[in-house]
PDB file of C-alpha atoms and ligand atoms in Angstrom:
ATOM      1  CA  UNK E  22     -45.428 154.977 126.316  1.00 68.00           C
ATOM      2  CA  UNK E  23     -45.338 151.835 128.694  1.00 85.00           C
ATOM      3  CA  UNK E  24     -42.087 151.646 130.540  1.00 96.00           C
ATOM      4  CA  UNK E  25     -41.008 148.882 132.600  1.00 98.00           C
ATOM      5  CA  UNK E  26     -37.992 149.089 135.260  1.00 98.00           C
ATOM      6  CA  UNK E  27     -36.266 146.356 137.028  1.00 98.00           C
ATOM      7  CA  UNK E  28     -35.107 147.562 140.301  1.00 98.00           C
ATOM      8  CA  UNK E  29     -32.401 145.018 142.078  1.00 98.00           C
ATOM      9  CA  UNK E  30     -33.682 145.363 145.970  1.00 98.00           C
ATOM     10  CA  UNK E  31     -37.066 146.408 145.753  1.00 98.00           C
ATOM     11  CA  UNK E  32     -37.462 144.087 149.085  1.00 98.00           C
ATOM     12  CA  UNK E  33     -35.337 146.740 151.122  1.00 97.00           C
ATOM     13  CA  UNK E  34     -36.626 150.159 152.750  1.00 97.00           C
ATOM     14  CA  UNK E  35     -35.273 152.183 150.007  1.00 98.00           C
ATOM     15  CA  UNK E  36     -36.497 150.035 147.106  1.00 98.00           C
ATOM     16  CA  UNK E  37     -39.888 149.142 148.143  1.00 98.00           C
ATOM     17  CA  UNK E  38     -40.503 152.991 148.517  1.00 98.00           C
ATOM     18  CA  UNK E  39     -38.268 153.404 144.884  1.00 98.00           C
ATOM     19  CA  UNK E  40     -40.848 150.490 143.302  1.00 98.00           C
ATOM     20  CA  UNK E  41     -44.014 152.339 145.304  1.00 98.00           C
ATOM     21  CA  UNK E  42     -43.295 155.705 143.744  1.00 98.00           C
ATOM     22  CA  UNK E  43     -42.700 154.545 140.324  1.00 98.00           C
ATOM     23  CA  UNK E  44     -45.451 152.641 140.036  1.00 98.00           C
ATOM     24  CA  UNK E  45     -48.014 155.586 140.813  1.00 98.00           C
ATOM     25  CA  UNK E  46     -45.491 157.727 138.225  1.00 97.00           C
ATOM     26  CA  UNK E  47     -46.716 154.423 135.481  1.00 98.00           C
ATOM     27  CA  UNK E  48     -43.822 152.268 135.873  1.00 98.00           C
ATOM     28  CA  UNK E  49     -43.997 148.391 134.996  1.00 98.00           C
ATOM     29  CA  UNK E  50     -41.768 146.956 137.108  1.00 98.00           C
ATOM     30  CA  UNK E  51     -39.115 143.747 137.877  1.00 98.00           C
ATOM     31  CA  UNK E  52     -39.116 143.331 141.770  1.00 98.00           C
ATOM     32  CA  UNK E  53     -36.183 141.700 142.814  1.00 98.00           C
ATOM     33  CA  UNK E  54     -35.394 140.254 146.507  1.00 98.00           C
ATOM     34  CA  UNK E  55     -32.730 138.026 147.850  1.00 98.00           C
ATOM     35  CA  UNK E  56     -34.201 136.603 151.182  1.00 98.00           C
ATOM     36  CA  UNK E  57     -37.761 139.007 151.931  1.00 97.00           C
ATOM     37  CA  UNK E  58     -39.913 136.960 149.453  1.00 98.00           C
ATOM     38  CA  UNK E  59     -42.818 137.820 151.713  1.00 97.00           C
ATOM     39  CA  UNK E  60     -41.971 141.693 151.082  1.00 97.00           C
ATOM     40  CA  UNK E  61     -41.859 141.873 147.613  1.00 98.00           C
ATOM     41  CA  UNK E  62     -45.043 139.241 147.050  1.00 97.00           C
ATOM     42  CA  UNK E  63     -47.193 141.490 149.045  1.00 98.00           C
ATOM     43  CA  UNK E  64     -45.830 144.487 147.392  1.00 98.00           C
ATOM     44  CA  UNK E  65     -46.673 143.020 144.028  1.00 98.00           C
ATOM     45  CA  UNK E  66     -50.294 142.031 145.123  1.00 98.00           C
ATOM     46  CA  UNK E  67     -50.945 145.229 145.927  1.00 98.00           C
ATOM     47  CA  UNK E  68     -49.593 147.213 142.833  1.00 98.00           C
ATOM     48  CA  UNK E  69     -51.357 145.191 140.672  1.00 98.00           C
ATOM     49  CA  UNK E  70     -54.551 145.752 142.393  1.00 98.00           C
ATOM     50  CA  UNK E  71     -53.498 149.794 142.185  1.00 98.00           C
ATOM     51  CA  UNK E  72     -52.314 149.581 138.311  1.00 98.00           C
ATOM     52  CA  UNK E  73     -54.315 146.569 136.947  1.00 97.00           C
ATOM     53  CA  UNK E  74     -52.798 148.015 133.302  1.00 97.00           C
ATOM     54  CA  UNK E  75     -48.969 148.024 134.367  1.00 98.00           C
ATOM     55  CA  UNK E  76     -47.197 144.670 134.711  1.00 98.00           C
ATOM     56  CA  UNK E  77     -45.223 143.311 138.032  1.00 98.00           C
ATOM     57  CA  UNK E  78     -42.884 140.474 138.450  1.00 98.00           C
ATOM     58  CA  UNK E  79     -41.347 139.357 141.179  1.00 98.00           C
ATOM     59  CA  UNK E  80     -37.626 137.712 140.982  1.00 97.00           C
ATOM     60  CA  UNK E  81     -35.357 136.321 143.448  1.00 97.00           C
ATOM     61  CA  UNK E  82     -31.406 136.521 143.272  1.00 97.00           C
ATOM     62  CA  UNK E  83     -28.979 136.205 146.089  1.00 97.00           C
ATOM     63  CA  UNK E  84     -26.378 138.492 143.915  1.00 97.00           C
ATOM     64  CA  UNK E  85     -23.161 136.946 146.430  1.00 96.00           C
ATOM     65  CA  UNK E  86     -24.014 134.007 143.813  1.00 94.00           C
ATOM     66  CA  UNK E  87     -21.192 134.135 140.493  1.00 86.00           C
ATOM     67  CA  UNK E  88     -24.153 133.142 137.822  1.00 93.00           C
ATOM     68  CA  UNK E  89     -27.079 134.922 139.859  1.00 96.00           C
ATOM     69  CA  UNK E  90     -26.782 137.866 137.008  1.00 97.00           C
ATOM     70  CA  UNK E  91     -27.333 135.803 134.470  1.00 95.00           C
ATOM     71  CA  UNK E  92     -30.403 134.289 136.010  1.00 93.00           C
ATOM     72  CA  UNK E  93     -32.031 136.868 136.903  1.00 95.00           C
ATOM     73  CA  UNK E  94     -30.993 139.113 133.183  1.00 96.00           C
ATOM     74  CA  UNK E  95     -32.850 135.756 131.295  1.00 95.00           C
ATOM     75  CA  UNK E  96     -35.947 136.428 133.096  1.00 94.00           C
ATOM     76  CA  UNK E  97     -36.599 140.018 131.433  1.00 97.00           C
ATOM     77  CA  UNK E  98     -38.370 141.698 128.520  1.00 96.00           C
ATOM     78  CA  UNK E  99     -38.107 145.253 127.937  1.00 97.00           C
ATOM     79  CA  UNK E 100     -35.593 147.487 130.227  1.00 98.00           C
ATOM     80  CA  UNK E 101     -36.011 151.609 130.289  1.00 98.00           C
ATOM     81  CA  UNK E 102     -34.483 151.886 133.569  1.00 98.00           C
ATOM     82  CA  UNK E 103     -32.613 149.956 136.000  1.00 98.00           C
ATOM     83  CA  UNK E 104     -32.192 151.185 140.213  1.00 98.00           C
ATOM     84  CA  UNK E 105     -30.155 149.082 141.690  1.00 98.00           C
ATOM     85  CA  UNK E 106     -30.405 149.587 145.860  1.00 98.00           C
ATOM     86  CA  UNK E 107     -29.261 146.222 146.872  1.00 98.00           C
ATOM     87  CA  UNK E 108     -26.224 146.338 149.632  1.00 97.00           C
ATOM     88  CA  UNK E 109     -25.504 145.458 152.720  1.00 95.00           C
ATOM     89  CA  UNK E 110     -22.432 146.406 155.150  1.00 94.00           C
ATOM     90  CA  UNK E 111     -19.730 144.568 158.065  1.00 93.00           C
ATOM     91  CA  UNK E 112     -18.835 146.667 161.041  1.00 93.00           C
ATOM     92  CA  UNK E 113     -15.460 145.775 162.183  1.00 95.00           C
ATOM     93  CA  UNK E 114     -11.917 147.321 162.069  1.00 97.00           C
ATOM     94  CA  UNK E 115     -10.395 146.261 159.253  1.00 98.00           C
ATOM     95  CA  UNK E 116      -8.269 143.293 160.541  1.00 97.00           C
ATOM     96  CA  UNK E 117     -11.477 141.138 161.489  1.00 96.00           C
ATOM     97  CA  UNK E 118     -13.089 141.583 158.308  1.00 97.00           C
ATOM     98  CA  UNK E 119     -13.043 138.031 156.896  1.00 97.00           C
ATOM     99  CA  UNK E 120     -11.931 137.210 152.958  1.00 97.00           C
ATOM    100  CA  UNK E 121     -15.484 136.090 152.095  1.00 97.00           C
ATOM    101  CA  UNK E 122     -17.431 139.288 153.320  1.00 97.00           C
ATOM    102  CA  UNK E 123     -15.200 141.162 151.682  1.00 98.00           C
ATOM    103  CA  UNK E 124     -15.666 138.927 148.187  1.00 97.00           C
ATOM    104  CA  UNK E 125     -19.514 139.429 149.204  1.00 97.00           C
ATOM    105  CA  UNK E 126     -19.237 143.147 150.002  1.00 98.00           C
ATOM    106  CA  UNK E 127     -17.388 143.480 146.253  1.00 98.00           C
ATOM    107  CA  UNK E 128     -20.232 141.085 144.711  1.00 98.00           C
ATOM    108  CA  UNK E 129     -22.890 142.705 145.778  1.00 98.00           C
ATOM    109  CA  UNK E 130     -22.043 146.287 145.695  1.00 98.00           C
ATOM    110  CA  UNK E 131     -19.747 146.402 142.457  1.00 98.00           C
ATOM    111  CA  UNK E 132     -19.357 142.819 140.415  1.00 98.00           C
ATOM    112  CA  UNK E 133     -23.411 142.398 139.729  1.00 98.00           C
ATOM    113  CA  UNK E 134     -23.836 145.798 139.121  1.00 98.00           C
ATOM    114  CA  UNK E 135     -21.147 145.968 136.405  1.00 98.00           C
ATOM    115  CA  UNK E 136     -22.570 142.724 135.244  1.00 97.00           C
ATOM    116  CA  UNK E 137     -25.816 143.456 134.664  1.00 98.00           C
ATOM    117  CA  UNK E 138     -24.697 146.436 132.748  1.00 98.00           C
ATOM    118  CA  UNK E 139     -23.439 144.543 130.506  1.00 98.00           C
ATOM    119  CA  UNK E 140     -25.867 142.605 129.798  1.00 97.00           C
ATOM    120  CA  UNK E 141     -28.309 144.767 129.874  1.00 98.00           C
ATOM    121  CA  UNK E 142     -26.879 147.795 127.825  1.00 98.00           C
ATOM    122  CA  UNK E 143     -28.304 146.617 124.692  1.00 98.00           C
ATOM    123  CA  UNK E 144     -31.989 146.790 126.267  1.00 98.00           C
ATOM    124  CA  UNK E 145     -31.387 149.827 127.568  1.00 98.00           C
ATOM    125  CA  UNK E 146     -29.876 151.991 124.147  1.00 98.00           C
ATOM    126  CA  UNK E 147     -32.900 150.684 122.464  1.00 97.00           C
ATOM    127  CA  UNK E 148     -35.045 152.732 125.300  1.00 97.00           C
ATOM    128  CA  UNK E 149     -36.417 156.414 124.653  1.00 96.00           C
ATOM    129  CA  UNK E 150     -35.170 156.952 128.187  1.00 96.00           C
ATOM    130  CA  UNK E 151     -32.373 154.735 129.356  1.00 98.00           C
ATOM    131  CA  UNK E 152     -32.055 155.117 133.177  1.00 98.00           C
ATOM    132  CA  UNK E 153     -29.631 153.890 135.889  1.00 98.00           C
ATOM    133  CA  UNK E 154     -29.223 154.776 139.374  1.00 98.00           C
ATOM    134  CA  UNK E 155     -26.984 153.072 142.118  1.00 98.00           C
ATOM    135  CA  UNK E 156     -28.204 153.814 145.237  1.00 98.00           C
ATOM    136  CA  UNK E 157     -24.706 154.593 146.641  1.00 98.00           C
ATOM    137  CA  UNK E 158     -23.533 156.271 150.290  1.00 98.00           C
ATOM    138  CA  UNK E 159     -22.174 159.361 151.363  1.00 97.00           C
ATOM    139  CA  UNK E 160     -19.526 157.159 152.962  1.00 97.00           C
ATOM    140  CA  UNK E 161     -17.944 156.297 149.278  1.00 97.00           C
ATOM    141  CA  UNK E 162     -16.640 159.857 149.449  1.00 96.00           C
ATOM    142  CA  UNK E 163     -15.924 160.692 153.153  1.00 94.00           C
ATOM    143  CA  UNK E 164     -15.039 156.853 154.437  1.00 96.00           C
ATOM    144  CA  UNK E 165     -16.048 155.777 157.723  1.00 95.00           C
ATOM    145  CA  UNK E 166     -13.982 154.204 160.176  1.00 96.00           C
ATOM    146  CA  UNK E 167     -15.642 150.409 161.298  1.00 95.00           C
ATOM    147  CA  UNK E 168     -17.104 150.340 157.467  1.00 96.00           C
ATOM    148  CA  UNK E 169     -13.513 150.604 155.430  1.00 98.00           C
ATOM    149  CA  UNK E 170     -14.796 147.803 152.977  1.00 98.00           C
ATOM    150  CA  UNK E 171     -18.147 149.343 152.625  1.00 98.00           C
ATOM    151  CA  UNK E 172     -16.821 152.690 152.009  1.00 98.00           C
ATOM    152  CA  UNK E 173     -14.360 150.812 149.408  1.00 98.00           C
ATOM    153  CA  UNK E 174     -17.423 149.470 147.573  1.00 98.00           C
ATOM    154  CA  UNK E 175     -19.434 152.510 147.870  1.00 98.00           C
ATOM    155  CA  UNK E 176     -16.798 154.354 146.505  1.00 98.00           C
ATOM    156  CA  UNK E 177     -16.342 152.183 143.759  1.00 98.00           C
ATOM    157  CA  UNK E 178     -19.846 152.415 142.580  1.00 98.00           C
ATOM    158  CA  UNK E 179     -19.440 155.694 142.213  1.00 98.00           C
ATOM    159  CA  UNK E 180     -15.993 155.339 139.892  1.00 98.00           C
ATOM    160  CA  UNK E 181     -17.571 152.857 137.847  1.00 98.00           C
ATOM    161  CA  UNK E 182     -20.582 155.684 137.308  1.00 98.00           C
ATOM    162  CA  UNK E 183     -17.672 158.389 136.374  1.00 98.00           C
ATOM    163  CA  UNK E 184     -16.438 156.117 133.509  1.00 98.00           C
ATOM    164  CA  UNK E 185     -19.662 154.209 132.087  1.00 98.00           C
ATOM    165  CA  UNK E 186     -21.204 157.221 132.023  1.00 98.00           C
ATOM    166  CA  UNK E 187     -18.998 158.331 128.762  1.00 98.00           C
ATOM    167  CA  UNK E 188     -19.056 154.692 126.807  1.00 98.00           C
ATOM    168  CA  UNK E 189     -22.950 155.171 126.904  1.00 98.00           C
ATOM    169  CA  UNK E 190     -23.914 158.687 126.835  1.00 98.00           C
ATOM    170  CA  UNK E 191     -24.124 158.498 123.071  1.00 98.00           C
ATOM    171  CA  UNK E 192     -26.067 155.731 122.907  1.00 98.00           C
ATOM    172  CA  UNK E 193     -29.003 157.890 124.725  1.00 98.00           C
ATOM    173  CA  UNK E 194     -28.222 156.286 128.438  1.00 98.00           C
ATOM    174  CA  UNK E 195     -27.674 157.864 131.650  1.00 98.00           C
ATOM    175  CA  UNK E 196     -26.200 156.481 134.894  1.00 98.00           C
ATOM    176  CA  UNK E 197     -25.635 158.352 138.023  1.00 98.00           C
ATOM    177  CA  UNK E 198     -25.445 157.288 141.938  1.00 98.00           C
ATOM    178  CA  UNK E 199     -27.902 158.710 144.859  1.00 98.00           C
ATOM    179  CA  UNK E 200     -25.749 158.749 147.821  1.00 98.00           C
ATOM    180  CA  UNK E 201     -27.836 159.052 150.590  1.00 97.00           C
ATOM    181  CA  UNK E 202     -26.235 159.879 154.200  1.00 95.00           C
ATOM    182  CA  UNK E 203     -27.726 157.633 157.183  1.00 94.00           C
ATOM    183  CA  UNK E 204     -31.019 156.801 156.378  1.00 95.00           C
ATOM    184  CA  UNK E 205     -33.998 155.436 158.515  1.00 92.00           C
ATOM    185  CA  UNK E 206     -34.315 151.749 157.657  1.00 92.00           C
ATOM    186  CA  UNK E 207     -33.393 148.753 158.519  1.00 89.00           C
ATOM    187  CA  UNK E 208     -30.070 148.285 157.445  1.00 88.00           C
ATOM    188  CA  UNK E 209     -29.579 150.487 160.855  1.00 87.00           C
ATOM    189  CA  UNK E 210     -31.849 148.165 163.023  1.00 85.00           C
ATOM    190  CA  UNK E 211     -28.664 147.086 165.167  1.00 84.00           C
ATOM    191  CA  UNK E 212     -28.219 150.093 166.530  1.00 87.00           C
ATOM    192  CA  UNK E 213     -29.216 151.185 169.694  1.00 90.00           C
ATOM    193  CA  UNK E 214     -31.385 154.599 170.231  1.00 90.00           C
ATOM    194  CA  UNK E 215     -28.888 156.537 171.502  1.00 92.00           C
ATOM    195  CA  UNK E 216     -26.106 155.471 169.080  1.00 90.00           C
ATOM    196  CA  UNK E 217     -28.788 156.588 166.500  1.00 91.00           C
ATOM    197  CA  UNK E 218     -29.355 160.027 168.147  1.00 92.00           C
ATOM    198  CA  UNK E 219     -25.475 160.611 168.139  1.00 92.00           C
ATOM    199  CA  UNK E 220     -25.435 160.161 164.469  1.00 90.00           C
ATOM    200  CA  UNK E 221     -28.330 161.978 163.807  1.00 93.00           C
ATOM    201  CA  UNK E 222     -26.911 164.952 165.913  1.00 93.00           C
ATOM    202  CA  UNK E 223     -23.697 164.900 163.371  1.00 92.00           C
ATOM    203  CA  UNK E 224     -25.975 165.664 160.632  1.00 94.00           C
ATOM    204  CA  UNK E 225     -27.157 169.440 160.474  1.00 95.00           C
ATOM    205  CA  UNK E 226     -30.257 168.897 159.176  1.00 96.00           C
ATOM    206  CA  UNK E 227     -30.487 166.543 162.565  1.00 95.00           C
ATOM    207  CA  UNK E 228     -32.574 163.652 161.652  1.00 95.00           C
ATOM    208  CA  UNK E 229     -31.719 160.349 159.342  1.00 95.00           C
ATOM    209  CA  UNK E 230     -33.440 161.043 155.780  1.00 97.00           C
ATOM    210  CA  UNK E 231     -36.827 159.016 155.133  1.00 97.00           C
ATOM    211  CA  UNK E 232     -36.205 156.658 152.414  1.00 98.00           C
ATOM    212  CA  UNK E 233     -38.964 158.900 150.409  1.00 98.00           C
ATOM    213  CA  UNK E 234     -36.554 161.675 151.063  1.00 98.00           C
ATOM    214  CA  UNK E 235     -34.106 159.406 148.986  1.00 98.00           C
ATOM    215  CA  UNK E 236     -36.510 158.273 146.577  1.00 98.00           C
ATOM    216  CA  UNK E 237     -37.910 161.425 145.437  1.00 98.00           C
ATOM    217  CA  UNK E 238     -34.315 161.981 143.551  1.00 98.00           C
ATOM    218  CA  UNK E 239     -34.239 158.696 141.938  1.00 98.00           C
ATOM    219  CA  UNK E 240     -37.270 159.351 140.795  1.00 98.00           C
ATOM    220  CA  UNK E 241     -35.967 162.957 139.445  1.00 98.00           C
ATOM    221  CA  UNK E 242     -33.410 160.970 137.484  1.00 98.00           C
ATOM    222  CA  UNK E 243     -36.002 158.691 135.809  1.00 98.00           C
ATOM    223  CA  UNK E 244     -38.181 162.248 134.291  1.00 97.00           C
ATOM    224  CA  UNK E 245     -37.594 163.116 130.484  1.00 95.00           C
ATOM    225  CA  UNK E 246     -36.163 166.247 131.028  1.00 97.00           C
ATOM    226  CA  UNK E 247     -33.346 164.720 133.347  1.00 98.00           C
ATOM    227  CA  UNK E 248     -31.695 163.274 130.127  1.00 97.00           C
ATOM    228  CA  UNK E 249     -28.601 165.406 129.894  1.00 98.00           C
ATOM    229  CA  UNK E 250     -27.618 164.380 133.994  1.00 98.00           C
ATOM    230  CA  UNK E 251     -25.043 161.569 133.386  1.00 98.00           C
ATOM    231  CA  UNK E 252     -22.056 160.277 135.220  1.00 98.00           C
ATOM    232  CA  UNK E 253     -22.502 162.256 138.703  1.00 98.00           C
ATOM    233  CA  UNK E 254     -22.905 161.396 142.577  1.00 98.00           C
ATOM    234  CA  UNK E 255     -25.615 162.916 143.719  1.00 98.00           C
ATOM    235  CA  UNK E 256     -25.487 163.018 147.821  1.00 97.00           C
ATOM    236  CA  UNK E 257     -28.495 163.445 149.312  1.00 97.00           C
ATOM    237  CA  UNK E 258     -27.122 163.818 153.071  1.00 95.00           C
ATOM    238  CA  UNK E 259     -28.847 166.752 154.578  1.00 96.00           C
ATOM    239  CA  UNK E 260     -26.123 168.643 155.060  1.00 94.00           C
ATOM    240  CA  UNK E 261     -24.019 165.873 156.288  1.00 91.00           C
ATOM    241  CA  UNK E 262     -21.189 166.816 153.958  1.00 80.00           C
ATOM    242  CA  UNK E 263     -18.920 164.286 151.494  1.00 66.00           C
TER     243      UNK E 263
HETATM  244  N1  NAP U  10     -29.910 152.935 155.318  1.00 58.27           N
HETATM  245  C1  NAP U  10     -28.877 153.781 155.242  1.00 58.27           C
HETATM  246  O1  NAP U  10     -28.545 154.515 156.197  1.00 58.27           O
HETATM  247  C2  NAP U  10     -28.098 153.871 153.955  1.00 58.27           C
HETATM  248  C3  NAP U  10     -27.193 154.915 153.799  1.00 58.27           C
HETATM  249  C4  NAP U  10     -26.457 155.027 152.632  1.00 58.27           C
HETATM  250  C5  NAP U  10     -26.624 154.090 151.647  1.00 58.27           C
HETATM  251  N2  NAP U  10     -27.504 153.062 151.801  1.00 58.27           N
HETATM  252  C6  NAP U  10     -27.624 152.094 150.706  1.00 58.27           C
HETATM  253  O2  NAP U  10     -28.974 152.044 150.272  1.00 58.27           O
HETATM  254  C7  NAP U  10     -29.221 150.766 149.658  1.00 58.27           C
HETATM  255  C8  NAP U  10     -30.541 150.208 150.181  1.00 58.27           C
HETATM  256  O3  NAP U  10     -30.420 149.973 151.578  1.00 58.27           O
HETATM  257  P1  NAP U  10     -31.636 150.070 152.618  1.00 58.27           P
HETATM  258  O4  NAP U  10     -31.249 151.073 153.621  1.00 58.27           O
HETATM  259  O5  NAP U  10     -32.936 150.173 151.894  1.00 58.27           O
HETATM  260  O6  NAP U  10     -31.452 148.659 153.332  1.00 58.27           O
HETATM  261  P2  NAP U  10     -32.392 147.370 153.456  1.00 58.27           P
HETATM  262  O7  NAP U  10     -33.780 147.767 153.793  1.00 58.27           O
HETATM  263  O8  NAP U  10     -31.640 146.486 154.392  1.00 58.27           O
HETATM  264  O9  NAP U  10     -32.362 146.741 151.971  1.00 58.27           O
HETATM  265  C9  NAP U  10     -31.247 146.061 151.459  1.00 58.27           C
HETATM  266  C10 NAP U  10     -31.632 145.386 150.148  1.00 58.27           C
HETATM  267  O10 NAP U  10     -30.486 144.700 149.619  1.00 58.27           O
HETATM  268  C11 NAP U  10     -30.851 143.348 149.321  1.00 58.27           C
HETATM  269  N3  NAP U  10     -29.694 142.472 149.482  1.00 58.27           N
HETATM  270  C12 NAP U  10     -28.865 142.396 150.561  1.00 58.27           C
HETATM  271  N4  NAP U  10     -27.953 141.400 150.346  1.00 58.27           N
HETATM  272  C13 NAP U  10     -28.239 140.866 149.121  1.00 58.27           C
HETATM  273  C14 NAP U  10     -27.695 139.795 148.342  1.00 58.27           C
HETATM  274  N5  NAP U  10     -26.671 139.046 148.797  1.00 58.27           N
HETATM  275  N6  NAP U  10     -28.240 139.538 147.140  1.00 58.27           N
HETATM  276  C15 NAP U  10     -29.261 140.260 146.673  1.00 58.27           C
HETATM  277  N7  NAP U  10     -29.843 141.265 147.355  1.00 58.27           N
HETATM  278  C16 NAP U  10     -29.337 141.559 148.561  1.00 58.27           C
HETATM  279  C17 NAP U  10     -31.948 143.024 150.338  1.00 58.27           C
HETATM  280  O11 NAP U  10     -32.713 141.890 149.898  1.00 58.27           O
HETATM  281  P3  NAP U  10     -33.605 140.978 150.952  1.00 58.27           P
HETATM  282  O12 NAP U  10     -34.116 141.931 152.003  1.00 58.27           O
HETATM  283  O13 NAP U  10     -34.691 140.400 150.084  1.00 58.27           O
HETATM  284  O14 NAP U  10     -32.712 139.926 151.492  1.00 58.27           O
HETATM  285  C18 NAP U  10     -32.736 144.329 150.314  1.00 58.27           C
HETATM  286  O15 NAP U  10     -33.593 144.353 149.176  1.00 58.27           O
HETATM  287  C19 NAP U  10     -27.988 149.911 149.972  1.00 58.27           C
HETATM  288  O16 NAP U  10     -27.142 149.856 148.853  1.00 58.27           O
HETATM  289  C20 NAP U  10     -27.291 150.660 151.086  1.00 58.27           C
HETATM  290  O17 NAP U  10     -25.910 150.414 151.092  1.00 58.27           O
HETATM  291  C21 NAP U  10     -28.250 152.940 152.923  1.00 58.27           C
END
C-alpha cells in the first residue's frame, strides 16, 4: 500500500532523522521547513535518488503565521500519518518573557497543531492507518524553571493528545506524544560544554538521547500492529523521570 506522511519540521534534528527513517520503512513524504530550505532540499534530493518509486515534496511554513495552516493543508494529497516535531523554546524567568514569544511559543507548539487536525482529520479517517505523533518534552510533565512557557506548551500538547484521542479513536485514528528528555541537537547549540555535561549527569542513563534514539518510537507508532496505542505520552528520557 503506498503511504505518504507529512511531517511539520522535517528541517530540524529530530525530523530529518523522523523523514530519513520513514522513508527506508516506504514512506512518501511532505517535508516541511520554516527557515532551513537548504536542509530539507538536500534531504529531498537525496531520498528521491534512494526511493525513485516514493514521492517527496518539500513545503515551507513559518507556523507563528495565523493562515500558514491553511497554506500549507492546500498543498496536500493523501495523509496516513502526520509527525509534527516543529518547536522551539525562550530561556528567561518568567517576567522577561515578552507577549509575542509567548503568542509564538502557543502558535507553534499548540494553535497549528490543533489546526491542522482539523483540517486534516478527514484525510486521515479515510487512511488504513491514521497516525499522529507530537514530538512533545519531558518538561510538559516535570516543568523546568527558565522554560515556564515552554513547559506550558509542552504540556498542553500533551492535554490536547488526552482528549482528541477519544473524538477519533472510532474513526480508526491514533494520536499520541513522544516526549523525549534533552536530546542532542541543535535546539541545545547555545549551551556551553559543561552546562551540557551537568545536564547530562542529571540523567541516569548519563548522556542526551540521539535523535534516532527518539525516532525509533515514532516510528513504533507508525507500524500496523501499534493501532490500539492512542491518547498517551510516551517519554522517552532515559531514565530522566516525568
Ligand atoms: N532537543 C531537545 O533536547 C528536545 C527535548 C525535548 C523535546 N524537543 C522537541 O523536539 C522537537 C524537535 O526539536 P529538535 O531538537 O529537532 O530541534 P531543531 O533541530 O531546532 O528543529 C526545530 C524544528 O522546528 C521548526 N520550527 C521552529 N520554529 C518554527 C516556526 N516558527 N514555524 C515552523 N517551523 C518552525 C524548525 O524549522 P527550520 O529549521 O526550517 O527553521 C525545525 O524544523 C521540538 O518540538 C522540541 O521542542 C527537543
Amino acid at each position: 500500500m503506498p503511504k505518504s506522511a507529512l511531517i511539520i519540521g522535517a528541517s530540524g534534528d529530530i525530523g530529518m532523522t523522523v523523514a530519513t527513517e520513514m522513508a527506508a520503512d516506504g514512506w512518501s513524504l511532505y517535508l516541511h521547513y520554516h527557515q532551513n530550505q537548504t536542509r530539507v532540499t538536500t534531504l529531498q534530493k537525496q531520498l528521491l535518488q534512494d526511493y525513485p518509486k516514493q514521492d517527496f515534496f518539500a513545503i515551507q511554513a513559518d507556523l507563528t503565521q495565523e493562515d500558514a495552516v491553511a497554506k500549507l493543508t492546500g498543498q496536500l494529497f493523501q495523509v496516513d500519518a502526520v509527525i509534527y516535531t516543529a518547536g522551539a523554546t525562550t530561556y528567561g524567568l518568567l517576567p522577561e518573557v515578552s507577549a509575542t514569544a509567548l503568542d509564538h511559543l502557543w502558535q507553534v507548539h499548540v494553535k497549528a497543531p490543533i489546526l491542522l487536525m482539523q483540517q486534516l482529520q478527514a484525510k486521515l479517517a479515510q487512511s488504513p492507518l491514521g497516525r499522529v505523533v507530537l514530538i512533545g518534552s519531558i518538561y510538559g510533565g516535570r516543568g523546568s524553571a527558565m522554560e515556564v512557557p515552554y513547559s506550558t506548551v509542552k504540556g498542553a500538547q500533551s492535554a490536547f493528545v488526552n482528549a482528541y484521542a477519544q473524538e477519533v479513536a472510532s474513526l480508526g485514528i491514533t494520536i499520541n506524544v513522544v516526549a523525549p528528555g534533552a536530546v542532542d541537537t541543535k535546539m541545545n547549540n547555545q549551551f556551553t560544554t559543561a552546562e551540557r555535561a551537568a545536564v547530562a549527569a542529571e540523567i541516569p542513563a548519563g548522556a542526551f538521547a540521539t535523535p534516532a534514539q527518539i525516532a525509533y518510537w515514532v516510528l513504533s507508532l507508525m507500524a500496523p500492529a501499534a493501532d490500539y496505542m492512542t491518547g498517551q505520552t510516551l517519554y522517552v528520557n532515559g531514565g530522566w523521570l516525568k
